[in-house]
PDB file of C-alpha atoms in Angstrom:
ATOM      1  CA  UNK A   1      -0.313   0.096   0.208  1.00 83.00           C
ATOM      2  CA  UNK A   2       1.355   3.582  -0.980  1.00 90.00           C
ATOM      3  CA  UNK A   3       0.167   7.061   0.450  1.00 92.00           C
ATOM      4  CA  UNK A   4      -0.419   7.945  -3.197  1.00 92.00           C
ATOM      5  CA  UNK A   5      -2.457   5.574  -3.671  1.00 94.00           C
ATOM      6  CA  UNK A   6      -4.467   6.881   0.212  1.00 94.00           C
ATOM      7  CA  UNK A   7      -4.142   9.864  -1.776  1.00 93.00           C
ATOM      8  CA  UNK A   8      -6.198   9.112  -4.949  1.00 94.00           C
ATOM      9  CA  UNK A   9      -8.927   7.327  -2.687  1.00 94.00           C
ATOM     10  CA  UNK A  10      -9.202  10.102  -0.214  1.00 94.00           C
ATOM     11  CA  UNK A  11      -9.768  12.224  -3.409  1.00 93.00           C
ATOM     12  CA  UNK A  12     -12.417   9.785  -5.684  1.00 93.00           C
ATOM     13  CA  UNK A  13     -13.589   9.649  -2.254  1.00 94.00           C
ATOM     14  CA  UNK A  14     -14.298  13.418  -2.064  1.00 92.00           C
ATOM     15  CA  UNK A  15     -15.506  14.260  -5.400  1.00 90.00           C
ATOM     16  CA  UNK A  16     -17.514  10.951  -5.823  1.00 91.00           C
ATOM     17  CA  UNK A  17     -16.441  10.936  -9.447  1.00 90.00           C
ATOM     18  CA  UNK A  18     -12.995   9.713 -10.931  1.00 90.00           C
ATOM     19  CA  UNK A  19     -13.097  12.800 -13.666  1.00 88.00           C
ATOM     20  CA  UNK A  20     -12.810  15.286 -11.049  1.00 88.00           C
ATOM     21  CA  UNK A  21     -10.829  13.319  -9.104  1.00 90.00           C
ATOM     22  CA  UNK A  22      -8.044  12.992 -12.235  1.00 89.00           C
ATOM     23  CA  UNK A  23      -8.598  17.035 -12.535  1.00 86.00           C
ATOM     24  CA  UNK A  24      -7.962  17.448  -9.064  1.00 86.00           C
ATOM     25  CA  UNK A  25      -4.731  15.323  -8.764  1.00 86.00           C
ATOM     26  CA  UNK A  26      -3.708  16.852 -12.108  1.00 83.00           C
ATOM     27  CA  UNK A  27      -3.604  13.453 -13.903  1.00 87.00           C
ATOM     28  CA  UNK A  28      -5.583  11.251 -16.256  1.00 90.00           C
ATOM     29  CA  UNK A  29      -8.457  10.178 -15.111  1.00 90.00           C
ATOM     30  CA  UNK A  30      -7.124   6.364 -16.194  1.00 90.00           C
ATOM     31  CA  UNK A  31      -4.279   6.779 -13.432  1.00 91.00           C
ATOM     32  CA  UNK A  32      -6.523   7.099 -11.354  1.00 92.00           C
ATOM     33  CA  UNK A  33      -8.773   4.307 -11.885  1.00 92.00           C
ATOM     34  CA  UNK A  34      -5.843   1.923 -12.217  1.00 94.00           C
ATOM     35  CA  UNK A  35      -4.263   3.062  -8.616  1.00 93.00           C
ATOM     36  CA  UNK A  36      -7.827   2.518  -7.222  1.00 95.00           C
ATOM     37  CA  UNK A  37      -8.086  -1.213  -8.392  1.00 94.00           C
ATOM     38  CA  UNK A  38      -4.303  -1.566  -7.584  1.00 94.00           C
ATOM     39  CA  UNK A  39      -5.834  -0.663  -4.122  1.00 94.00           C
ATOM     40  CA  UNK A  40      -8.588  -2.639  -3.849  1.00 95.00           C
ATOM     41  CA  UNK A  41      -6.790  -5.886  -4.272  1.00 94.00           C
ATOM     42  CA  UNK A  42      -4.277  -5.245  -1.841  1.00 94.00           C
ATOM     43  CA  UNK A  43      -6.938  -5.085   0.493  1.00 94.00           C
ATOM     44  CA  UNK A  44      -9.181  -8.010  -0.882  1.00 94.00           C
ATOM     45  CA  UNK A  45     -12.508  -5.404  -0.818  1.00 94.00           C
ATOM     46  CA  UNK A  46     -13.793  -2.975  -3.330  1.00 94.00           C
ATOM     47  CA  UNK A  47     -14.040   0.432  -2.047  1.00 95.00           C
ATOM     48  CA  UNK A  48     -16.217   2.021  -4.108  1.00 94.00           C
ATOM     49  CA  UNK A  49     -19.523   1.194  -6.196  1.00 92.00           C
ATOM     50  CA  UNK A  50     -18.750   1.928  -9.492  1.00 88.00           C
ATOM     51  CA  UNK A  51     -22.094   2.581 -12.877  1.00 81.00           C
ATOM     52  CA  UNK A  52     -21.974   4.429 -14.924  1.00 75.00           C
ATOM     53  CA  UNK A  53     -24.212   7.683 -13.476  1.00 76.00           C
ATOM     54  CA  UNK A  54     -22.611   7.403 -10.178  1.00 85.00           C
ATOM     55  CA  UNK A  55     -19.537   6.729  -8.078  1.00 90.00           C
ATOM     56  CA  UNK A  56     -20.448   5.785  -3.766  1.00 92.00           C
ATOM     57  CA  UNK A  57     -17.955   4.244  -1.451  1.00 94.00           C
ATOM     58  CA  UNK A  58     -18.956   0.635   0.022  1.00 94.00           C
ATOM     59  CA  UNK A  59     -19.018  -0.122   3.284  1.00 94.00           C
ATOM     60  CA  UNK A  60     -15.499  -0.913   3.164  1.00 95.00           C
ATOM     61  CA  UNK A  61     -14.406   2.608   1.876  1.00 93.00           C
ATOM     62  CA  UNK A  62     -16.018   4.460   4.300  1.00 94.00           C
ATOM     63  CA  UNK A  63     -14.088   2.262   6.991  1.00 95.00           C
ATOM     64  CA  UNK A  64     -10.543   2.767   5.259  1.00 95.00           C
ATOM     65  CA  UNK A  65     -11.789   6.922   4.579  1.00 94.00           C
ATOM     66  CA  UNK A  66     -11.175   8.402   8.082  1.00 93.00           C
ATOM     67  CA  UNK A  67      -8.224   6.003   8.215  1.00 94.00           C
ATOM     68  CA  UNK A  68      -6.801   6.955   4.837  1.00 94.00           C
ATOM     69  CA  UNK A  69      -6.666  10.534   6.118  1.00 92.00           C
ATOM     70  CA  UNK A  70      -5.324   9.909   9.142  1.00 92.00           C
ATOM     71  CA  UNK A  71      -1.891   7.725   8.095  1.00 93.00           C
ATOM     72  CA  UNK A  72      -1.977  11.268   5.181  1.00 92.00           C
ATOM     73  CA  UNK A  73      -1.936  13.701   8.179  1.00 89.00           C
ATOM     74  CA  UNK A  74       1.086  11.946   9.785  1.00 90.00           C
ATOM     75  CA  UNK A  75       2.794  11.766   6.766  1.00 89.00           C
ATOM     76  CA  UNK A  76       2.489  15.238   5.998  1.00 82.00           C
ATOM     77  CA  UNK A  77       3.504  15.957   9.620  1.00 81.00           C
ATOM     78  CA  UNK A  78       6.769  14.038   9.582  1.00 85.00           C
ATOM     79  CA  UNK A  79       7.992  15.617   5.929  1.00 78.00           C
ATOM     80  CA  UNK A  80       6.738  19.517   8.061  1.00 71.00           C
ATOM     81  CA  UNK A  81       9.217  18.096  11.284  1.00 72.00           C
ATOM     82  CA  UNK A  82      12.387  17.687   8.967  1.00 73.00           C
ATOM     83  CA  UNK A  83      11.690  20.562   6.024  1.00 62.00           C
ATOM     84  CA  UNK A  84      12.997  23.814   6.470  1.00 57.00           C
ATOM     85  CA  UNK A  85       9.593  26.334   6.407  1.00 58.00           C
ATOM     86  CA  UNK A  86      10.754  29.642   4.915  1.00 66.00           C
ATOM     87  CA  UNK A  87       7.300  30.819   2.943  1.00 82.00           C
ATOM     88  CA  UNK A  88       3.790  29.962   3.132  1.00 91.00           C
ATOM     89  CA  UNK A  89       1.165  27.277   2.058  1.00 92.00           C
ATOM     90  CA  UNK A  90      -1.832  28.996   0.892  1.00 95.00           C
ATOM     91  CA  UNK A  91      -5.623  26.711   0.192  1.00 93.00           C
ATOM     92  CA  UNK A  92      -7.015  29.021  -3.089  1.00 90.00           C
ATOM     93  CA  UNK A  93     -10.500  29.136  -4.173  1.00 79.00           C
ATOM     94  CA  UNK A  94     -12.219  28.750  -7.718  1.00 72.00           C
ATOM     95  CA  UNK A  95     -12.803  32.044  -9.242  1.00 75.00           C
ATOM     96  CA  UNK A  96     -10.390  34.278  -7.495  1.00 83.00           C
ATOM     97  CA  UNK A  97      -9.414  34.812 -10.838  1.00 76.00           C
ATOM     98  CA  UNK A  98      -7.419  38.248 -10.853  1.00 81.00           C
ATOM     99  CA  UNK A  99      -7.249  38.857  -6.985  1.00 87.00           C
ATOM    100  CA  UNK A 100      -4.938  36.181  -6.351  1.00 89.00           C
ATOM    101  CA  UNK A 101      -3.039  37.707  -9.348  1.00 89.00           C
ATOM    102  CA  UNK A 102      -3.038  40.886  -7.789  1.00 90.00           C
ATOM    103  CA  UNK A 103      -2.533  39.536  -4.318  1.00 93.00           C
ATOM    104  CA  UNK A 104       0.796  37.590  -5.210  1.00 93.00           C
ATOM    105  CA  UNK A 105       2.595  39.875  -7.084  1.00 93.00           C
ATOM    106  CA  UNK A 106       1.068  42.624  -4.349  1.00 94.00           C
ATOM    107  CA  UNK A 107       3.493  39.295  -1.890  1.00 94.00           C
ATOM    108  CA  UNK A 108       6.522  39.706  -3.838  1.00 92.00           C
ATOM    109  CA  UNK A 109       6.902  43.078  -3.770  1.00 93.00           C
ATOM    110  CA  UNK A 110       6.654  42.679  -0.102  1.00 93.00           C
ATOM    111  CA  UNK A 111       8.355  39.841   1.051  1.00 91.00           C
ATOM    112  CA  UNK A 112      10.869  39.751  -2.276  1.00 90.00           C
ATOM    113  CA  UNK A 113      12.267  36.272  -1.662  1.00 87.00           C
ATOM    114  CA  UNK A 114       9.653  34.468   0.154  1.00 91.00           C
ATOM    115  CA  UNK A 115       7.821  31.511  -1.365  1.00 91.00           C
ATOM    116  CA  UNK A 116       4.554  30.888  -1.892  1.00 92.00           C
ATOM    117  CA  UNK A 117       3.192  27.361  -2.226  1.00 92.00           C
ATOM    118  CA  UNK A 118      -0.886  27.376  -3.548  1.00 92.00           C
ATOM    119  CA  UNK A 119      -3.042  23.982  -2.885  1.00 91.00           C
ATOM    120  CA  UNK A 120      -5.945  23.299  -4.133  1.00 86.00           C
ATOM    121  CA  UNK A 121      -8.193  21.289  -2.070  1.00 83.00           C
ATOM    122  CA  UNK A 122     -12.267  21.575  -1.280  1.00 79.00           C
ATOM    123  CA  UNK A 123     -13.299  24.271   1.182  1.00 80.00           C
ATOM    124  CA  UNK A 124     -13.827  22.011   4.167  1.00 81.00           C
ATOM    125  CA  UNK A 125     -10.553  20.062   3.754  1.00 84.00           C
ATOM    126  CA  UNK A 126      -9.036  23.869   3.793  1.00 87.00           C
ATOM    127  CA  UNK A 127     -10.153  25.038   6.833  1.00 88.00           C
ATOM    128  CA  UNK A 128      -9.276  21.674   8.086  1.00 87.00           C
ATOM    129  CA  UNK A 129      -5.425  21.809   6.744  1.00 89.00           C
ATOM    130  CA  UNK A 130      -5.223  25.167   8.035  1.00 91.00           C
ATOM    131  CA  UNK A 131      -6.620  24.246  11.821  1.00 88.00           C
ATOM    132  CA  UNK A 132      -3.875  21.182  12.002  1.00 86.00           C
ATOM    133  CA  UNK A 133      -1.131  23.384  10.350  1.00 87.00           C
ATOM    134  CA  UNK A 134      -0.110  22.016   6.893  1.00 89.00           C
ATOM    135  CA  UNK A 135      -1.697  25.229   5.490  1.00 92.00           C
ATOM    136  CA  UNK A 136      -0.986  28.726   7.000  1.00 93.00           C
ATOM    137  CA  UNK A 137      -3.689  30.864   5.087  1.00 94.00           C
ATOM    138  CA  UNK A 138      -6.796  30.008   2.844  1.00 94.00           C
ATOM    139  CA  UNK A 139      -8.786  32.206   0.886  1.00 93.00           C
ATOM    140  CA  UNK A 140     -12.224  31.280   1.396  1.00 90.00           C
ATOM    141  CA  UNK A 141     -16.060  31.849   1.078  1.00 84.00           C
ATOM    142  CA  UNK A 142     -17.766  30.276   4.114  1.00 65.00           C
ATOM    143  CA  UNK A 143     -19.702  33.053   6.602  1.00 58.00           C
ATOM    144  CA  UNK A 144     -18.430  30.936   9.306  1.00 64.00           C
ATOM    145  CA  UNK A 145     -14.917  30.173  11.073  1.00 64.00           C
ATOM    146  CA  UNK A 146     -13.653  26.767  12.012  1.00 74.00           C
ATOM    147  CA  UNK A 147     -13.316  25.706  15.478  1.00 80.00           C
ATOM    148  CA  UNK A 148      -9.959  27.074  16.326  1.00 86.00           C
ATOM    149  CA  UNK A 149      -9.945  29.079  12.598  1.00 90.00           C
ATOM    150  CA  UNK A 150     -11.081  32.555  12.560  1.00 90.00           C
ATOM    151  CA  UNK A 151     -11.770  34.254   8.957  1.00 90.00           C
ATOM    152  CA  UNK A 152     -10.672  37.510   8.128  1.00 91.00           C
ATOM    153  CA  UNK A 153     -13.011  39.586   5.561  1.00 91.00           C
ATOM    154  CA  UNK A 154     -10.801  40.695   2.405  1.00 91.00           C
ATOM    155  CA  UNK A 155     -13.020  41.943  -0.467  1.00 90.00           C
ATOM    156  CA  UNK A 156     -17.091  41.561  -2.145  1.00 90.00           C
ATOM    157  CA  UNK A 157     -17.050  39.212  -4.564  1.00 88.00           C
ATOM    158  CA  UNK A 158     -19.552  40.013  -7.196  1.00 93.00           C
ATOM    159  CA  UNK A 159     -21.630  37.068  -9.168  1.00 94.00           C
ATOM    160  CA  UNK A 160     -22.736  37.508 -13.008  1.00 95.00           C
ATOM    161  CA  UNK A 161     -24.746  35.795 -14.818  1.00 96.00           C
ATOM    162  CA  UNK A 162     -23.213  33.128 -17.332  1.00 95.00           C
ATOM    163  CA  UNK A 163     -25.294  32.460 -21.144  1.00 95.00           C
ATOM    164  CA  UNK A 164     -25.112  31.234 -23.895  1.00 95.00           C
ATOM    165  CA  UNK A 165     -24.030  34.093 -26.448  1.00 94.00           C
ATOM    166  CA  UNK A 166     -26.672  33.112 -28.824  1.00 93.00           C
ATOM    167  CA  UNK A 167     -29.413  34.374 -25.940  1.00 94.00           C
ATOM    168  CA  UNK A 168     -30.580  37.323 -26.144  1.00 93.00           C
ATOM    169  CA  UNK A 169     -30.244  37.927 -22.456  1.00 93.00           C
ATOM    170  CA  UNK A 170     -26.254  37.945 -23.699  1.00 93.00           C
ATOM    171  CA  UNK A 171     -26.857  41.632 -25.364  1.00 93.00           C
ATOM    172  CA  UNK A 172     -27.967  42.826 -22.568  1.00 93.00           C
ATOM    173  CA  UNK A 173     -25.557  45.617 -19.700  1.00 93.00           C
ATOM    174  CA  UNK A 174     -27.635  43.961 -16.369  1.00 95.00           C
ATOM    175  CA  UNK A 175     -30.318  41.618 -16.093  1.00 94.00           C
ATOM    176  CA  UNK A 176     -33.039  41.102 -13.381  1.00 94.00           C
ATOM    177  CA  UNK A 177     -32.741  37.279 -11.664  1.00 94.00           C
ATOM    178  CA  UNK A 178     -35.713  36.413 -12.969  1.00 94.00           C
ATOM    179  CA  UNK A 179     -35.345  36.686 -16.506  1.00 95.00           C
ATOM    180  CA  UNK A 180     -33.588  33.147 -16.091  1.00 95.00           C
ATOM    181  CA  UNK A 181     -36.379  32.129 -14.928  1.00 94.00           C
ATOM    182  CA  UNK A 182     -37.000  29.475 -18.047  1.00 92.00           C
ATOM    183  CA  UNK A 183     -34.083  28.310 -18.077  1.00 95.00           C
ATOM    184  CA  UNK A 184     -32.585  25.582 -16.462  1.00 95.00           C
ATOM    185  CA  UNK A 185     -29.619  25.679 -14.171  1.00 95.00           C
ATOM    186  CA  UNK A 186     -25.848  24.100 -13.701  1.00 93.00           C
ATOM    187  CA  UNK A 187     -24.262  25.050 -10.608  1.00 91.00           C
ATOM    188  CA  UNK A 188     -22.542  23.099  -8.329  1.00 86.00           C
ATOM    189  CA  UNK A 189     -23.391  19.831  -6.175  1.00 83.00           C
ATOM    190  CA  UNK A 190     -23.945  22.042  -2.204  1.00 83.00           C
ATOM    191  CA  UNK A 191     -21.320  19.906  -0.862  1.00 78.00           C
ATOM    192  CA  UNK A 192     -18.845  21.665  -3.018  1.00 77.00           C
ATOM    193  CA  UNK A 193     -19.890  25.117  -1.927  1.00 80.00           C
ATOM    194  CA  UNK A 194     -22.017  25.387   0.205  1.00 83.00           C
ATOM    195  CA  UNK A 195     -22.450  29.513   0.748  1.00 85.00           C
ATOM    196  CA  UNK A 196     -22.677  30.099  -3.508  1.00 88.00           C
ATOM    197  CA  UNK A 197     -25.231  27.525  -3.771  1.00 91.00           C
ATOM    198  CA  UNK A 198     -27.543  28.388  -0.880  1.00 91.00           C
ATOM    199  CA  UNK A 199     -26.740  33.006  -2.652  1.00 93.00           C
ATOM    200  CA  UNK A 200     -27.896  31.775  -5.377  1.00 94.00           C
ATOM    201  CA  UNK A 201     -31.112  29.547  -5.096  1.00 95.00           C
ATOM    202  CA  UNK A 202     -32.004  31.821  -2.097  1.00 94.00           C
ATOM    203  CA  UNK A 203     -31.983  34.588  -4.232  1.00 95.00           C
ATOM    204  CA  UNK A 204     -34.124  32.786  -6.833  1.00 95.00           C
ATOM    205  CA  UNK A 205     -36.778  31.770  -3.970  1.00 95.00           C
ATOM    206  CA  UNK A 206     -36.243  35.545  -3.251  1.00 94.00           C
ATOM    207  CA  UNK A 207     -37.503  36.213  -7.044  1.00 93.00           C
ATOM    208  CA  UNK A 208     -40.362  34.130  -6.929  1.00 94.00           C
ATOM    209  CA  UNK A 209     -39.003  31.430  -9.158  1.00 95.00           C
ATOM    210  CA  UNK A 210     -37.263  27.574  -8.551  1.00 94.00           C
ATOM    211  CA  UNK A 211     -34.614  27.222 -11.414  1.00 93.00           C
ATOM    212  CA  UNK A 212     -35.233  24.271 -13.422  1.00 92.00           C
ATOM    213  CA  UNK A 213     -31.689  21.525 -12.362  1.00 90.00           C
ATOM    214  CA  UNK A 214     -29.187  21.802 -15.620  1.00 88.00           C
ATOM    215  CA  UNK A 215     -26.827  19.057 -15.854  1.00 85.00           C
ATOM    216  CA  UNK A 216     -24.002  19.470 -12.896  1.00 83.00           C
ATOM    217  CA  UNK A 217     -20.575  19.122 -14.278  1.00 73.00           C
ATOM    218  CA  UNK A 218     -16.836  18.184 -13.437  1.00 68.00           C
ATOM    219  CA  UNK A 219     -15.689  21.745 -13.522  1.00 76.00           C
ATOM    220  CA  UNK A 220     -16.281  25.007 -14.577  1.00 79.00           C
ATOM    221  CA  UNK A 221     -14.964  25.225 -17.516  1.00 82.00           C
ATOM    222  CA  UNK A 222     -17.021  21.602 -18.592  1.00 84.00           C
ATOM    223  CA  UNK A 223     -20.291  24.203 -17.409  1.00 87.00           C
ATOM    224  CA  UNK A 224     -18.602  26.735 -19.699  1.00 89.00           C
ATOM    225  CA  UNK A 225     -18.535  24.599 -22.890  1.00 89.00           C
ATOM    226  CA  UNK A 226     -22.080  22.756 -22.269  1.00 90.00           C
ATOM    227  CA  UNK A 227     -23.723  26.514 -21.952  1.00 91.00           C
ATOM    228  CA  UNK A 228     -21.936  27.675 -25.234  1.00 88.00           C
ATOM    229  CA  UNK A 229     -23.399  24.555 -26.494  1.00 86.00           C
ATOM    230  CA  UNK A 230     -26.821  24.774 -24.918  1.00 88.00           C
ATOM    231  CA  UNK A 231     -30.121  27.374 -23.297  1.00 92.00           C
ATOM    232  CA  UNK A 232     -29.003  27.173 -19.883  1.00 93.00           C
ATOM    233  CA  UNK A 233     -27.339  29.322 -16.962  1.00 95.00           C
ATOM    234  CA  UNK A 234     -25.123  29.141 -14.441  1.00 94.00           C
ATOM    235  CA  UNK A 235     -23.530  32.288 -12.159  1.00 94.00           C
ATOM    236  CA  UNK A 236     -19.353  33.362 -11.812  1.00 92.00           C
ATOM    237  CA  UNK A 237     -17.382  35.346 -10.232  1.00 90.00           C
ATOM    238  CA  UNK A 238     -17.274  38.611 -11.765  1.00 89.00           C
ATOM    239  CA  UNK A 239     -13.233  38.412 -11.172  1.00 83.00           C
ATOM    240  CA  UNK A 240     -13.196  35.555 -12.559  1.00 83.00           C
ATOM    241  CA  UNK A 241     -15.385  35.990 -16.046  1.00 86.00           C
ATOM    242  CA  UNK A 242     -12.594  38.797 -16.842  1.00 84.00           C
ATOM    243  CA  UNK A 243      -9.786  36.001 -17.215  1.00 78.00           C
ATOM    244  CA  UNK A 244     -11.712  33.635 -18.744  1.00 80.00           C
ATOM    245  CA  UNK A 245     -12.154  33.149 -22.658  1.00 77.00           C
ATOM    246  CA  UNK A 246     -14.836  31.630 -24.346  1.00 85.00           C
ATOM    247  CA  UNK A 247     -16.248  33.228 -27.248  1.00 89.00           C
ATOM    248  CA  UNK A 248     -19.625  31.027 -26.871  1.00 92.00           C
ATOM    249  CA  UNK A 249     -20.968  32.544 -23.228  1.00 94.00           C
ATOM    250  CA  UNK A 250     -21.697  35.998 -22.547  1.00 94.00           C
ATOM    251  CA  UNK A 251     -21.318  37.211 -18.771  1.00 95.00           C
ATOM    252  CA  UNK A 252     -24.142  39.456 -17.675  1.00 96.00           C
ATOM    253  CA  UNK A 253     -23.716  41.286 -14.472  1.00 95.00           C
ATOM    254  CA  UNK A 254     -27.418  41.180 -12.267  1.00 95.00           C
ATOM    255  CA  UNK A 255     -29.298  44.448 -11.626  1.00 93.00           C
ATOM    256  CA  UNK A 256     -28.682  46.042  -8.510  1.00 90.00           C
ATOM    257  CA  UNK A 257     -28.180  44.690  -5.373  1.00 88.00           C
ATOM    258  CA  UNK A 258     -26.634  41.439  -7.619  1.00 91.00           C
ATOM    259  CA  UNK A 259     -25.307  38.824  -6.217  1.00 94.00           C
ATOM    260  CA  UNK A 260     -22.048  38.879  -3.977  1.00 92.00           C
ATOM    261  CA  UNK A 261     -19.856  36.413  -1.740  1.00 90.00           C
ATOM    262  CA  UNK A 262     -17.418  38.182   0.169  1.00 90.00           C
ATOM    263  CA  UNK A 263     -13.918  36.760  -0.121  1.00 90.00           C
ATOM    264  CA  UNK A 264     -11.906  36.053   3.472  1.00 91.00           C
ATOM    265  CA  UNK A 265      -8.472  34.213   4.708  1.00 93.00           C
ATOM    266  CA  UNK A 266      -8.638  31.505   7.274  1.00 92.00           C
ATOM    267  CA  UNK A 267      -5.815  31.411  10.015  1.00 93.00           C
ATOM    268  CA  UNK A 268      -5.846  29.681  13.005  1.00 90.00           C
ATOM    269  CA  UNK A 269      -7.420  31.726  15.875  1.00 87.00           C
ATOM    270  CA  UNK A 270      -4.140  31.297  18.277  1.00 84.00           C
ATOM    271  CA  UNK A 271      -1.536  32.506  15.956  1.00 83.00           C
ATOM    272  CA  UNK A 272      -1.036  34.053  12.700  1.00 84.00           C
ATOM    273  CA  UNK A 273       1.018  32.615  10.138  1.00 87.00           C
ATOM    274  CA  UNK A 274       4.424  33.514   9.225  1.00 86.00           C
ATOM    275  CA  UNK A 275       4.908  37.065   6.877  1.00 90.00           C
ATOM    276  CA  UNK A 276       1.675  37.775   8.199  1.00 91.00           C
ATOM    277  CA  UNK A 277       1.455  41.627   7.901  1.00 91.00           C
ATOM    278  CA  UNK A 278       3.088  41.295   4.874  1.00 93.00           C
ATOM    279  CA  UNK A 279      -0.162  38.545   3.308  1.00 93.00           C
ATOM    280  CA  UNK A 280      -2.741  40.883   4.825  1.00 92.00           C
ATOM    281  CA  UNK A 281      -1.263  44.048   2.861  1.00 94.00           C
ATOM    282  CA  UNK A 282      -1.093  42.088   0.132  1.00 94.00           C
ATOM    283  CA  UNK A 283      -4.859  41.491   0.026  1.00 91.00           C
ATOM    284  CA  UNK A 284      -5.458  45.128   0.135  1.00 85.00           C
ATOM    285  CA  UNK A 285      -5.873  44.980   3.969  1.00 48.00           C
ATOM    286  CA  UNK A 286      -9.636  44.937   4.420  1.00 42.00           C
ATOM    287  CA  UNK A 287      -9.366  43.408   8.042  1.00 39.00           C
ATOM    288  CA  UNK A 288      -7.657  43.696  11.703  1.00 36.00           C
TER     289      UNK A 288
END
């Protein structure tokens, strides 16, 4: 049994989708499937129920998941115990777009020579890794801090509607949410981004409609590709929309007051991370 196999297993268990897991791991899907099969053969147990439409943990998989996470966390702590720490490990949030470029450029000016490692994991895991010290800080869009953490508000992130470039609404300067009532909504599963899903679905209800459910894709790129070929809509952070190149999709702002989530920086409540002053200043010094 290899640490790599356990890492692949945990990622698939979190995504419940081999394609999304491979995307997170930056490897091809076949490699993920192959390593999971090897792990199952070594353990003598099926870890996932696989069907064309669903991937679910078996009973053996559910029992292995907390143990695998514990092994991986112990391995991370062992590496950290002997490795010099001179830089920052920061968890990133989907849709930061031009904000991330701005923060990294400013931090490089304020703390020259300090390396920054970016870590892309789901929001819940980001918070867990800040709490146990594997991450120094993490960008989040969570209204409530996890135990032992505090979240420093940074900036508001307005959302825009993504619609097919051929749809009549694509030519509008702004639109009301209710004008999208007839179009299916393609949005991530709530477990991946509860703050975003709750905001959008709640706003639709306030506007007097229940959005028809559209397909759920493995990534924003896949969702936008689908929207470019059929009448659907989704929401995208305006800061991210400005750096996305997709001619078949139009990004239209919502009419005021619009939809907005606040991006914050999660840090340990008891001790700020190294280079904290420079990091906060690079983010715009919106916290205290």
